[in-house]
C-alpha atoms as one frame of an Amber mdcrd trajectory, in Angstrom:
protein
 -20.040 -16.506 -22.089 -22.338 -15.044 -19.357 -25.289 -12.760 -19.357 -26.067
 -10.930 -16.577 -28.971  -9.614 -14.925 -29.117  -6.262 -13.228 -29.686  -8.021
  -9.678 -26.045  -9.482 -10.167 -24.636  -6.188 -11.450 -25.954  -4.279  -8.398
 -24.213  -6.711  -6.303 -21.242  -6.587  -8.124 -21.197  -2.897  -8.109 -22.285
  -2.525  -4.542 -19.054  -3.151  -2.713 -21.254  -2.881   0.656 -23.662  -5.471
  -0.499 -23.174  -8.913   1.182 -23.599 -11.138  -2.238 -20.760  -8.661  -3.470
 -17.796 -11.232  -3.295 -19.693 -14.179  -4.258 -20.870 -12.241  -7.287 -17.012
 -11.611  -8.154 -16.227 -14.659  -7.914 -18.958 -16.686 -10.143 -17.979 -13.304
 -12.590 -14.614 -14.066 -12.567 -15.048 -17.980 -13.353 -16.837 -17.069 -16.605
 -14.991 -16.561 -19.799 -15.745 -12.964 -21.468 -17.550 -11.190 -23.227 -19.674
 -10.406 -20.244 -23.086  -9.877 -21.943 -25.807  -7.055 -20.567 -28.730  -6.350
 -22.474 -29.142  -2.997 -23.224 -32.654  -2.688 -21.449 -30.868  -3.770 -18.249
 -28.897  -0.095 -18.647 -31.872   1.627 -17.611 -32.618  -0.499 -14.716 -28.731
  -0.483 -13.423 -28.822   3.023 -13.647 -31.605   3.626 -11.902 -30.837   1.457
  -8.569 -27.144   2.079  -8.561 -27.357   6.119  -9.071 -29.923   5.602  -5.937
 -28.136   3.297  -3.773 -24.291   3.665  -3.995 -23.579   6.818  -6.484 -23.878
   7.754  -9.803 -19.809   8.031  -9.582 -20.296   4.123  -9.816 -22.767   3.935
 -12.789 -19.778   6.243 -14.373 -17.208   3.701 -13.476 -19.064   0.876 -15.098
 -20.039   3.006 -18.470 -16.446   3.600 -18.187 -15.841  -0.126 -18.337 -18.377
  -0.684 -21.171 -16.456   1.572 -23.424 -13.384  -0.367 -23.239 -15.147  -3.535
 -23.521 -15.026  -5.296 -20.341 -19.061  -5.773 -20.216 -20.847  -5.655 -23.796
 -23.962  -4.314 -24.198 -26.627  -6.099 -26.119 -29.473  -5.169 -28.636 -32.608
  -7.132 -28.004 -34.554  -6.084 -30.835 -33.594  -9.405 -32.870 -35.002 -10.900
 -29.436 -38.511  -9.360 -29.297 -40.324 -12.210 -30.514 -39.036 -14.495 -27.928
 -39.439 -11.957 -25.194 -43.002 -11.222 -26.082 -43.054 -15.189 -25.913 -41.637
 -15.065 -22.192 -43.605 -12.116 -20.938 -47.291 -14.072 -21.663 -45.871 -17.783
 -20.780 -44.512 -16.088 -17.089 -47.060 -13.718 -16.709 -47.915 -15.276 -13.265
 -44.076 -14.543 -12.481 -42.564 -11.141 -11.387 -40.533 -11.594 -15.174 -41.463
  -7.982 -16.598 -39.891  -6.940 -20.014 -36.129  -6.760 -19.061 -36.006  -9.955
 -17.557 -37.797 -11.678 -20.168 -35.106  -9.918 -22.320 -32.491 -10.938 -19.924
 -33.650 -14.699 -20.760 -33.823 -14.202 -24.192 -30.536 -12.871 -24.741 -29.240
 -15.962 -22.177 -31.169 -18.629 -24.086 -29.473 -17.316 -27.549 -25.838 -16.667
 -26.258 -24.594 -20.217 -24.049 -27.350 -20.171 -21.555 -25.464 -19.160 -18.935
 -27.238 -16.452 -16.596 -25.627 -14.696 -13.485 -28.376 -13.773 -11.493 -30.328
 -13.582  -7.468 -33.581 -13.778  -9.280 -35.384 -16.607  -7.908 -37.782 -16.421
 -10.787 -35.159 -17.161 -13.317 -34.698 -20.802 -11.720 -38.461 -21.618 -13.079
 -37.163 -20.225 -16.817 -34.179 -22.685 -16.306 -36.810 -25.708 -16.212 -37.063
 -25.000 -19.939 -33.681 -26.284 -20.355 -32.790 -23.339 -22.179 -30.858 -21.267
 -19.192 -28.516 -22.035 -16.416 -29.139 -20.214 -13.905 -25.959 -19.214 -11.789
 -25.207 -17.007  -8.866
């Protein structure tokens, strides 16, 4: 099992982008379910409606609704993220990545990611950083 950070998904989703086959192809070496915390949504949206097309942000909600990337509530997570956010507030972590974390920390540790910043989390032991 794999979380994923919206840095990965824009890669993934960005045919164009240069990380886009590598991204496939640490994707397609996980097992599923493909996690994606719900506050990631906003951010994918966002960057992905801007940058390649909101037909592609409707291709991947497409894909959510039969399953092939789940999206995850991290209210049962808040604690720890509030936890993350002031122990990395010298990092560029912010909310969603800290939630990102969480929800990798609680699910396998495994992360798919180009955040450099995760690699510090990862000297918790708690997350593996890949990608």
């Amino acid at each position: 099992m794999v979380t994923l950070d919206t840095s990965a998904l824009v890669a993934l989703l960005a045919k164009r982008d240069a990380r886009h086959e590598r991204m496939r192809a640490l994707l397609l070496a996980e097992k599923p379910p493909y996690l994606v915390p719900e506050p990631v949504l906003a951010e994918l949206a966002y960057l992905v409606e801007t940058r390649v097309g909101p037909h592609v942000m409707a291709l991947f909600l497409a894909d959510v609704e039969v399953g092939a990337w789940r999206l995850t509530s991290v209210s049962s997570y808040a604690g720890r993220i509030r936890q993350l956010i002031l122990r990395y507030a010298d990092l560029p972590l912010g909310t969603v990545d800290a939630a990102v974390a969480a929800v990798a920390e609680a699910n396998g540790g495994r992360l798919l990611s180009l955040d450099d910043h995760f690699r510090v989390l990862a000297g918790e032991g708690k997350i593996e950083v890949i990608g």
